[in-house]
Short mmCIF file of C-alpha atoms in Angstrom, two decimals:
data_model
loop_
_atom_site.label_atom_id
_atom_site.label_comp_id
_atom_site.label_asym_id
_atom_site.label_seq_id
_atom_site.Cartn_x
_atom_site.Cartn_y
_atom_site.Cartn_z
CA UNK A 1 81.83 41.66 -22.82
CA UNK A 2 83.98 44.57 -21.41
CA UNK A 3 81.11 45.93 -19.88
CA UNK A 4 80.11 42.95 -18.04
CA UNK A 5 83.72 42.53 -16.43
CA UNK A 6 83.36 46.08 -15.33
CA UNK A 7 80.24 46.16 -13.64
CA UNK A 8 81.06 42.35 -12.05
CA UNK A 9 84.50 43.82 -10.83
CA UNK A 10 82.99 46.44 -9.06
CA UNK A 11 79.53 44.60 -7.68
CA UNK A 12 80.75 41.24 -7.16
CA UNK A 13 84.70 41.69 -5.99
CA UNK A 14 86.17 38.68 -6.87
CA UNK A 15 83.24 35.77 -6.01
CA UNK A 16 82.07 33.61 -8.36
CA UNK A 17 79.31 34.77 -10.51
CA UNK A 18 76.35 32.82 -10.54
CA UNK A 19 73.94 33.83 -13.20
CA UNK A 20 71.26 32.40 -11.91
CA UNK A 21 71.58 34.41 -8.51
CA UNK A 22 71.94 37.94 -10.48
CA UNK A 23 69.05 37.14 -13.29
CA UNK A 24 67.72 40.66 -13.12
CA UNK A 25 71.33 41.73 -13.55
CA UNK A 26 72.19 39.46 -16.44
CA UNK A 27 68.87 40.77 -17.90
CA UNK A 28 69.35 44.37 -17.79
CA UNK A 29 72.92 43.73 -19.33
CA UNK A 30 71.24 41.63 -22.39
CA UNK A 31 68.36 44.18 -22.87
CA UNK A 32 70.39 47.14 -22.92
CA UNK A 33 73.58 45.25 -25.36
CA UNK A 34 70.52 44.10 -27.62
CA UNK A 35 68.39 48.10 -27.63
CA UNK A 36 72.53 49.30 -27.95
CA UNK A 37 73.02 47.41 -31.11
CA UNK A 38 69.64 48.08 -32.36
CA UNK A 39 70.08 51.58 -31.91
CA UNK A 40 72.97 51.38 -33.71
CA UNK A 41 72.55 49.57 -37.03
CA UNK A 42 72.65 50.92 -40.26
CA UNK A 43 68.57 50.49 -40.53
CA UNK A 44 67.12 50.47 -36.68
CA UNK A 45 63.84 48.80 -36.95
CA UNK A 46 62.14 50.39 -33.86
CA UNK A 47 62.32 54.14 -36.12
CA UNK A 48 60.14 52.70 -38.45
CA UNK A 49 56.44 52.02 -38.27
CA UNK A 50 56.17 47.75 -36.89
CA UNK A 51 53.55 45.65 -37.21
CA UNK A 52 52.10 43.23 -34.97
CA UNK A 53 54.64 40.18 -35.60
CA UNK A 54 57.34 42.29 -36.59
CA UNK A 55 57.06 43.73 -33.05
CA UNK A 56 57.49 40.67 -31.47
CA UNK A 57 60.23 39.47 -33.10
CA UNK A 58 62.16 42.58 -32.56
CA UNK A 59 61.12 43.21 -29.40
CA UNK A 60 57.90 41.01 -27.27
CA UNK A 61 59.55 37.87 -27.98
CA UNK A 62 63.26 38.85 -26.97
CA UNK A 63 62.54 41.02 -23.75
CA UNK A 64 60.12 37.83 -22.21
CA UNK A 65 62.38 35.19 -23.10
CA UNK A 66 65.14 36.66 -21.46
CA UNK A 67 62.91 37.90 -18.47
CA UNK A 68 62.10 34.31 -17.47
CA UNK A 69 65.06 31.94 -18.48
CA UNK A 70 66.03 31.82 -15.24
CA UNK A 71 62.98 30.00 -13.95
CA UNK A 72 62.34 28.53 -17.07
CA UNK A 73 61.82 24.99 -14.95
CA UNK A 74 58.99 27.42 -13.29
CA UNK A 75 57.19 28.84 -16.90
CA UNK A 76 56.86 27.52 -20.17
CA UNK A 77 56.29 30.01 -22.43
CA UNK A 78 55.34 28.82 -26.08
CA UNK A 79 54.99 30.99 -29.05
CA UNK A 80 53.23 32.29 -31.97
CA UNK A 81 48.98 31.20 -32.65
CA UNK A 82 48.49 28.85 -29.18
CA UNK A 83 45.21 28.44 -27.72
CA UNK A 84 44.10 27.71 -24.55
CA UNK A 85 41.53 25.12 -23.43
CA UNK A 86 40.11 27.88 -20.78
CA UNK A 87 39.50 30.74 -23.46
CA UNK A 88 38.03 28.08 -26.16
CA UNK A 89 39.38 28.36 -29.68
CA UNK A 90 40.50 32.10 -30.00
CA UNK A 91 44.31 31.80 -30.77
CA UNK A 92 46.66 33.88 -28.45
CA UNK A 93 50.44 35.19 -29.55
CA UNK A 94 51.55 33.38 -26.32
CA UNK A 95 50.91 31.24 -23.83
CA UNK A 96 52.72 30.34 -20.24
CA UNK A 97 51.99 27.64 -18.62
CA UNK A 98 53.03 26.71 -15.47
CA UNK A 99 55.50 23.80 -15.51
CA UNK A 100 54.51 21.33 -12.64
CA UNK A 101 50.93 21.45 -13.92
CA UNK A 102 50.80 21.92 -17.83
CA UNK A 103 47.16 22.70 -17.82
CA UNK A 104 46.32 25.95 -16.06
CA UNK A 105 47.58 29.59 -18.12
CA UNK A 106 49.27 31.89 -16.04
CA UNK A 107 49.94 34.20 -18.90
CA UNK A 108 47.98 34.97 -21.72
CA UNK A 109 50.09 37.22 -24.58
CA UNK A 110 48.82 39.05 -27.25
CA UNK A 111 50.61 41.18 -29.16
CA UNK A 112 49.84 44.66 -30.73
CA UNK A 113 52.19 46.34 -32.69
CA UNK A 114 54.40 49.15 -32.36
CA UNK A 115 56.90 49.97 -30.09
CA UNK A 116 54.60 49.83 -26.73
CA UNK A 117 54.78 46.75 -24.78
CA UNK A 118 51.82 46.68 -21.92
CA UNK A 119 52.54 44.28 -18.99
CA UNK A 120 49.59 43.81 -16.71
CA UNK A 121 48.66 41.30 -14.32
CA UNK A 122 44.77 39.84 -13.66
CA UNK A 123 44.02 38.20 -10.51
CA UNK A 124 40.77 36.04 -9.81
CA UNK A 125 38.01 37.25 -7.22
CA UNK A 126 36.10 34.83 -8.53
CA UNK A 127 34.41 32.48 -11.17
CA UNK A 128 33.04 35.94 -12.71
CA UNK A 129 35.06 39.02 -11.57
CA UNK A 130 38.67 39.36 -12.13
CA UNK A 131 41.09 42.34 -11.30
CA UNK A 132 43.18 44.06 -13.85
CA UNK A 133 46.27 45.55 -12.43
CA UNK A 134 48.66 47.47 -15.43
CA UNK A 135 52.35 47.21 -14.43
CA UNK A 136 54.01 49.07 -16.84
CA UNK A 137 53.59 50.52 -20.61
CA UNK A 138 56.91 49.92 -22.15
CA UNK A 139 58.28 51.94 -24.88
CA UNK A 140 60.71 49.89 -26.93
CA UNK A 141 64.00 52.39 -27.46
CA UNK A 142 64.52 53.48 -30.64
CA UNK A 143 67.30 56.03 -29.33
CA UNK A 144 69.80 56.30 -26.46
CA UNK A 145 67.45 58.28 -24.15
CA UNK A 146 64.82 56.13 -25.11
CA UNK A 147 66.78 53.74 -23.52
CA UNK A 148 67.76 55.64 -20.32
CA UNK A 149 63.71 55.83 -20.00
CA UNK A 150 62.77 52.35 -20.29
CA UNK A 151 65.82 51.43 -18.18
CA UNK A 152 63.87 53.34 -15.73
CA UNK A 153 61.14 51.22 -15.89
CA UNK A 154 62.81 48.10 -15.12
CA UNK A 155 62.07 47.90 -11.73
CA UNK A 156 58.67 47.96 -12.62
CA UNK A 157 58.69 44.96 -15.46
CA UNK A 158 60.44 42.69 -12.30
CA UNK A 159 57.55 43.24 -10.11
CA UNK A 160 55.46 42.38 -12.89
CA UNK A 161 57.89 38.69 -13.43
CA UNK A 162 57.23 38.41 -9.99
CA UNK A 163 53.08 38.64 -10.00
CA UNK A 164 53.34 36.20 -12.61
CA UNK A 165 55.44 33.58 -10.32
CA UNK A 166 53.20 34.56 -7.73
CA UNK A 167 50.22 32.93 -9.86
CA UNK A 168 51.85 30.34 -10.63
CA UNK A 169 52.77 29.57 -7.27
CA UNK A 170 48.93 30.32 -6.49
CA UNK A 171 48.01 27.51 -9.10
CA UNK A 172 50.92 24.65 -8.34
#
């Protein structure tokens, strides 16, 4: 909590702070704390080899959840074996739907394993070509200048939030 006074004191100089209005802010401060105590515990899970669910649990899961909870009236995101009407009856590790429609996937999320998230973004030419754009490739820290590096890439995973609310803007 100490941290988050001192950053606030200096950034925000006495006004009111609206989480909302400094998401990306309240983000950072939440992944870093969580990669912190990670990084600290007696047995850090991201030194040891993950598997696909264990992955998302420690890491997947977490980072997107926090990512979009502040336009959570925007994105649905549901969990663990969903399918989607528009890729038939293969079962995907997520799926975000936008929330004025309920019917079109913006996001499709599988997960892989390991330590290495992969954000990318696919737009629609048409019925038959799409474009694949890769945003970042995310190692999840397993030490403190892990962590300086995928701070780094931050910038990078909030243009990515914001391709996604683009398409769903594109679809609503």
């Amino acid at each position: 909590m100490q941290l988050r006074v001192i950053i606030r004191k200096d950034f925000l100089e006495g006004e009111a702070f609206d989480s909302i209005l400094y998401a990306d802010l309240i983000f950072v401060e939440n992944v870093t704390h969580y990669f912190l105590d990670l990084i600290q515990s007696p047995r850090n899970p991201m030194q040891h080899k993950l598997l696909e669910r264990s992955a998302a649990i420690h890491a997947s899961i977490f980072i997107l959840n926090t990512l979009f909870v502040s336009v959570n009236d925007k994105i649905d995101l549901q969990w663990i074996e969903r399918q989607a009407t528009e890729t038939g009856p293969r079962k995907w590790d997520s799926i975000a739907f936008t929330r004025s429609k309920n019917a079109l996937d913006a996001v499709l999320i599988e997960f892989s394993g390991d330590r290495h998230l992969l954000f990318e973004g696919v737009k629609s030419l048409n019925d038959q070509l799409h474009l694949k754009k890769k945003y970042a490739d995310i190692l999840c820290p397993a030490t403190p200048s892990e962590l300086k590096e995928c701070a780094k890439l931050l910038p990078v995973l909030f243009a990515w939030k914001q391709a996604v609310l683009d398409v769903i803007t594109d679809l609503t």
